[in-house]
Coordinates of C-alpha atoms in Angstrom, one line a residue:
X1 CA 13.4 -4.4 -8.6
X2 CA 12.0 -0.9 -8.4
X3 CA 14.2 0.3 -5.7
X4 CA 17.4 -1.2 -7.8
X5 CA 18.5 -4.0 -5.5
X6 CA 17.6 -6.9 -7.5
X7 CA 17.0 -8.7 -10.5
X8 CA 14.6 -11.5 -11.3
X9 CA 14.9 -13.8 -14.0
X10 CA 14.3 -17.5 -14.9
X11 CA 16.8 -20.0 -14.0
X12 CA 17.2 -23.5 -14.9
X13 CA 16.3 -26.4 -12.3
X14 CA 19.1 -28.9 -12.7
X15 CA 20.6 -30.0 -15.9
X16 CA 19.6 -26.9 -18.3
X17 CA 18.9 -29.0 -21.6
X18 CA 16.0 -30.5 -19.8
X19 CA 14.3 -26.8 -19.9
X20 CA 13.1 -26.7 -16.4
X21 CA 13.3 -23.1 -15.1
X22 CA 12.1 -21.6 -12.2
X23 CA 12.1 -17.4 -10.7
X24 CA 15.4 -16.9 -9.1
X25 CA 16.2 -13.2 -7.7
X26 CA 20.1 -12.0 -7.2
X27 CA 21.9 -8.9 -6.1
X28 CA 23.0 -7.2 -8.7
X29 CA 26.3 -7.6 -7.8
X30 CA 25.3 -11.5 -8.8
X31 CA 25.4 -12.7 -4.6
X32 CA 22.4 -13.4 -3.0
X33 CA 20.7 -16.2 -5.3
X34 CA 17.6 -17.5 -4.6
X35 CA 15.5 -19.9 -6.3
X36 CA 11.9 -19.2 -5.7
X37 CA 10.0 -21.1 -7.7
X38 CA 10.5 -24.8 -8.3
X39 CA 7.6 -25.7 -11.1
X40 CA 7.2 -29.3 -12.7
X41 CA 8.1 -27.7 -16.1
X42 CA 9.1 -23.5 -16.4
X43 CA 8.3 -20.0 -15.1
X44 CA 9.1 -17.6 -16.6
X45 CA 9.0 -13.8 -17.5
X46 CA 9.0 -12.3 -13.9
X47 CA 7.9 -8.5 -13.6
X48 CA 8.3 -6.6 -10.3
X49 CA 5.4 -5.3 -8.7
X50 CA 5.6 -0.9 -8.5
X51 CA 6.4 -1.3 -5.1
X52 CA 8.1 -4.4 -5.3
X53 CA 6.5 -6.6 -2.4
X54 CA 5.1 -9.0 -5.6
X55 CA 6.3 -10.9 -8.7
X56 CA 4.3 -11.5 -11.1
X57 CA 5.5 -14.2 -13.7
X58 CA 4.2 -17.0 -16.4
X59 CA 3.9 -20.9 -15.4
X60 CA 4.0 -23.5 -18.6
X61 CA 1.6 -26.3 -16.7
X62 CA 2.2 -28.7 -19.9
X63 CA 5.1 -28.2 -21.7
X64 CA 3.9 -28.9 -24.8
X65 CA 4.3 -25.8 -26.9
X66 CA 0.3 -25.0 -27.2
X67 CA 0.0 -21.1 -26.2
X68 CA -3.4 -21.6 -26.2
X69 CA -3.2 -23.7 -22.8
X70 CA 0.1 -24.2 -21.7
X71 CA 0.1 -21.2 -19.5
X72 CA -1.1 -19.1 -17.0
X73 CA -0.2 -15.6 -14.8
X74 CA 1.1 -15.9 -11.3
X75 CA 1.6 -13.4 -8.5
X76 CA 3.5 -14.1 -5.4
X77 CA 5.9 -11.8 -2.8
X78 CA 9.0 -11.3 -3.4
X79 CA 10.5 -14.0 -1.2
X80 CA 8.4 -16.5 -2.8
X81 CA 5.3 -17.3 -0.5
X82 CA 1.8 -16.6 -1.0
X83 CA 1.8 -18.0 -4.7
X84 CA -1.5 -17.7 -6.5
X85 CA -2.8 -18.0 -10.0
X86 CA -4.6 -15.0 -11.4
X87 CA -7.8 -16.3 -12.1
X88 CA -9.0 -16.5 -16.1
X89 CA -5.8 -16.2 -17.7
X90 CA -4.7 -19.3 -19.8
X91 CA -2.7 -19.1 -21.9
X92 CA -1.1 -15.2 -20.7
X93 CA 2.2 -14.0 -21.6
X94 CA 4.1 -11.4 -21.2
X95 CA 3.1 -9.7 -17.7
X96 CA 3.4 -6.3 -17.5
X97 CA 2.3 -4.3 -13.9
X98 CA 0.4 -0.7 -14.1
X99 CA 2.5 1.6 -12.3
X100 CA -0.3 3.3 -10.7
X101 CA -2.6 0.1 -9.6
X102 CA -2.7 -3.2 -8.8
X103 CA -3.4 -4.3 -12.4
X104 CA -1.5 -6.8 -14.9
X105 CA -1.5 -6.4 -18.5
X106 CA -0.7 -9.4 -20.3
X107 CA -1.2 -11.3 -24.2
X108 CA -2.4 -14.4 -25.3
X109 CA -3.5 -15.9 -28.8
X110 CA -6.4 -13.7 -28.5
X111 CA -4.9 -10.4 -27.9
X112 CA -3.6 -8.2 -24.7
X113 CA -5.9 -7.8 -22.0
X114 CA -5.6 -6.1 -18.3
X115 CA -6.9 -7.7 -15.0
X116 CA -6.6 -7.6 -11.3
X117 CA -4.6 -10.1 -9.6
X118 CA -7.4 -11.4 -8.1
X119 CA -9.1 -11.9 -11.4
X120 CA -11.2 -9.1 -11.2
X121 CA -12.1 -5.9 -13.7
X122 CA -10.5 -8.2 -16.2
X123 CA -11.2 -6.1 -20.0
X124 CA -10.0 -6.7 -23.6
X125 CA -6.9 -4.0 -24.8
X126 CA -6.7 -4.6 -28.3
X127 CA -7.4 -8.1 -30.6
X128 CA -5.0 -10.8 -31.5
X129 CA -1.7 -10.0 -33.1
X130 CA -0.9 -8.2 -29.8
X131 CA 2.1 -8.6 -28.0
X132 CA 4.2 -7.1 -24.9
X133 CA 2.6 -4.9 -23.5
X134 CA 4.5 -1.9 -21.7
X135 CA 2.6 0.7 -19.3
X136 CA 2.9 4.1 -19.9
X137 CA 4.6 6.0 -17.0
X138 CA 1.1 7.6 -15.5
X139 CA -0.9 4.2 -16.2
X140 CA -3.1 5.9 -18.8
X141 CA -1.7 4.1 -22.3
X142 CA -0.5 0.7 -22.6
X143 CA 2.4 0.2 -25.8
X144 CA 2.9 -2.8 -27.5
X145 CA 3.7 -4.4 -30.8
X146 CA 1.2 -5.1 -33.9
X147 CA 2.2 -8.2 -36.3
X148 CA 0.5 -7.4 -39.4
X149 CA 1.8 -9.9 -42.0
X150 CA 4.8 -8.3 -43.3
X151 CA 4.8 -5.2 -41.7
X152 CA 5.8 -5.0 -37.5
X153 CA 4.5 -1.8 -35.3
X154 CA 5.0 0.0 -32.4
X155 CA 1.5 0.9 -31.4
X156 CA 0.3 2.7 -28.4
X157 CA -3.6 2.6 -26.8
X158 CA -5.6 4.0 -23.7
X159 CA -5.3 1.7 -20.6
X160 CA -9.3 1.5 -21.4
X161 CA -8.3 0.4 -25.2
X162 CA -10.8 2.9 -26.5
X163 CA -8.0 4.5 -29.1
X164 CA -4.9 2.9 -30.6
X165 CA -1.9 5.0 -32.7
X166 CA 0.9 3.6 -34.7
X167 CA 4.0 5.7 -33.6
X168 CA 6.5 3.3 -35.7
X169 CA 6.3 0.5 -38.6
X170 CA 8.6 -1.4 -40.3
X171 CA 9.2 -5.0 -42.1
X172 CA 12.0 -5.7 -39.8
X173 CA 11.0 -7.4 -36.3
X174 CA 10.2 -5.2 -33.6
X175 CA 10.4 -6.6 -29.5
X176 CA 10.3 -5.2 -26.3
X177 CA 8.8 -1.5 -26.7
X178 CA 10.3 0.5 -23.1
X179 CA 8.7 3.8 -22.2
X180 CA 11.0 6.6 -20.9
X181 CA 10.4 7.9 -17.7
X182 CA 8.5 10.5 -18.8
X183 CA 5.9 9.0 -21.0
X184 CA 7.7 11.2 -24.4
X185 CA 8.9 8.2 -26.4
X186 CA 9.6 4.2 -26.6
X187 CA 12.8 2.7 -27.1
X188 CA 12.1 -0.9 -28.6
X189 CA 14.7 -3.5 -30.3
X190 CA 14.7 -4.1 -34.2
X191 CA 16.2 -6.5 -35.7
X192 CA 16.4 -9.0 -39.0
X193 CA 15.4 -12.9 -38.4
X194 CA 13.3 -14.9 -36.0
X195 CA 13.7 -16.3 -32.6
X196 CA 17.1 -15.5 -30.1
X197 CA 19.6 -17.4 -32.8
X198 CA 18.2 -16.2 -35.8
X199 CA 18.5 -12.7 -35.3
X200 CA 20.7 -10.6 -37.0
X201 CA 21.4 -6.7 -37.5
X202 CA 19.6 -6.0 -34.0
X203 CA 19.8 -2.4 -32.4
X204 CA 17.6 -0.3 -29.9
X205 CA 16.0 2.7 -31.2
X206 CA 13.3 5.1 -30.0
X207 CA 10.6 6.7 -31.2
X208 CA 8.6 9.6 -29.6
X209 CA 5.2 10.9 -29.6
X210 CA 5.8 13.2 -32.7
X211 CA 6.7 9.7 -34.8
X212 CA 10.1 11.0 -35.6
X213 CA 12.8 7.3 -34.7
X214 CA 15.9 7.4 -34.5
X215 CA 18.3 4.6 -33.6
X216 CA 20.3 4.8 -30.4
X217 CA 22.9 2.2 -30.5
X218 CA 24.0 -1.0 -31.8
X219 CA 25.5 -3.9 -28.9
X220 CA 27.9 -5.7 -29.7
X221 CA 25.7 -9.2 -29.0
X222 CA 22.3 -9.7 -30.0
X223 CA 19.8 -7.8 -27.5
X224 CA 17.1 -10.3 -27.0
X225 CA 15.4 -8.2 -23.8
X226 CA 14.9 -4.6 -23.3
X227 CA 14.0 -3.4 -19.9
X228 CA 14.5 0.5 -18.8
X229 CA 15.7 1.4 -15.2
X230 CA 15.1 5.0 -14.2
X231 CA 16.4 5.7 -10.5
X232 CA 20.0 6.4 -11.2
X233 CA 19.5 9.3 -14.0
X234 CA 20.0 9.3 -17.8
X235 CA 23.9 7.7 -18.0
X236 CA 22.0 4.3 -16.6
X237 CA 18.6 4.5 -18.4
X238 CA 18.7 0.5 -19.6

């Protein structure tokens, strides 16, 4: 949460083989659970609102794997009333909230787009082959990462998507691209393989506005999710 109280996540309903998840939010000392959400099937993917009153988050309505229909983007507060679907976005991932407005960025099959939560000023970012997106610190560029057949980027485009720059390509797979808090560079994961099992060699690096990368550090698990927190100062930046 923005003020550093919280976390949300997704948390299985029940028996956790069955994949039924809903929002839960803990203290970060891990007391305080609460299950918010309680869908037929899985939420997923919350993102805190810049003033954290709202959680925005994905709903699977079908469970049946098809990206193009299966989902759509959520809003509710933070203690789980006033849910409400975000009107013309089937098949959204990947939520992302502006920093400076009440605006979601967000991907599906047919590329990222932005919107309002109430459905409004809705406007195409870039085509398909898009995927999570990442605001910029002042809200004026959006990052996210470009699948062109072999080759993975770190690209970065106006919050209008009237100009896109590649700041970082590779072969290897690139995920969650993470501003720093002053809009100079993006720290993403790389790593060899597919999906969270088949990943192998994975490490966070950064890359900066002049293109120069370098790699930052290397866990001792496999990083599946990069998110940056930027209240308590540089020793606790992720």
């Amino acid at each position: 949460s923005p003020d550093g109280s919280r976390i949300a996540f997704s948390a299985p309903i029940g028996d956790p083989t069955l994949g039924r998840y809903g929002i839960a939010v803990a203290n970060l000392d891990g007391t305080g659970f609460d299950l918010l959400t309680a869908p037929p099937y899985a939420d997923f993917s919350p993102t805190w609102s810049p003033d954290g009153s709202q959680i925005a988050f994905i709903r699977d309505r079908e469970s049946n794997l098809d990206s193009r229909t299966c989902c759509v983007l959520r809003v509710m507060d933070a203690d789980g009333s006033n849910r409400m679907t975000v009107p013309g976005t089937i098949g959204a991932a990947n939520p992302a909230w502006s920093p400076v407005a009440d605006e979601i960025a967000y991907d599906t099959a047919e590329g990222l787009f932005v919107t309002n939560i109430d459905g409004t000023n809705q406007r195409s970012i870039a085509p398909s082959g898009r995927t999570q997106p990442a605001w910029s610190p002042d809200g004026g560029e959006i990052a996210f990462v470009r699948d062109a057949g072999s080759e993975h980027r770190i690209v970065v485009a106006t919050a209008a998507g009237t100009a896109t720059d590649v700041w970082y390509s590779t072969s290897l797979t690139l995920e969650s691209p993470t501003w720093d808090r002053d809009g100079h560079a993006i720290s993403f994961v790389r790593h060899n393989g597919e999906g969270y099992l088949g990943r192998t060699a994975t490490a966070v690096w950064t890359v900066d506005r002049a293109e120069v990368a370098k790699r930052l550090f290397v866990a001792d698990s496999q990083i599946v999710h990069l998110a940056r927190y930027t209240r308590r100062g540089p020793a606790c930046d992720f």
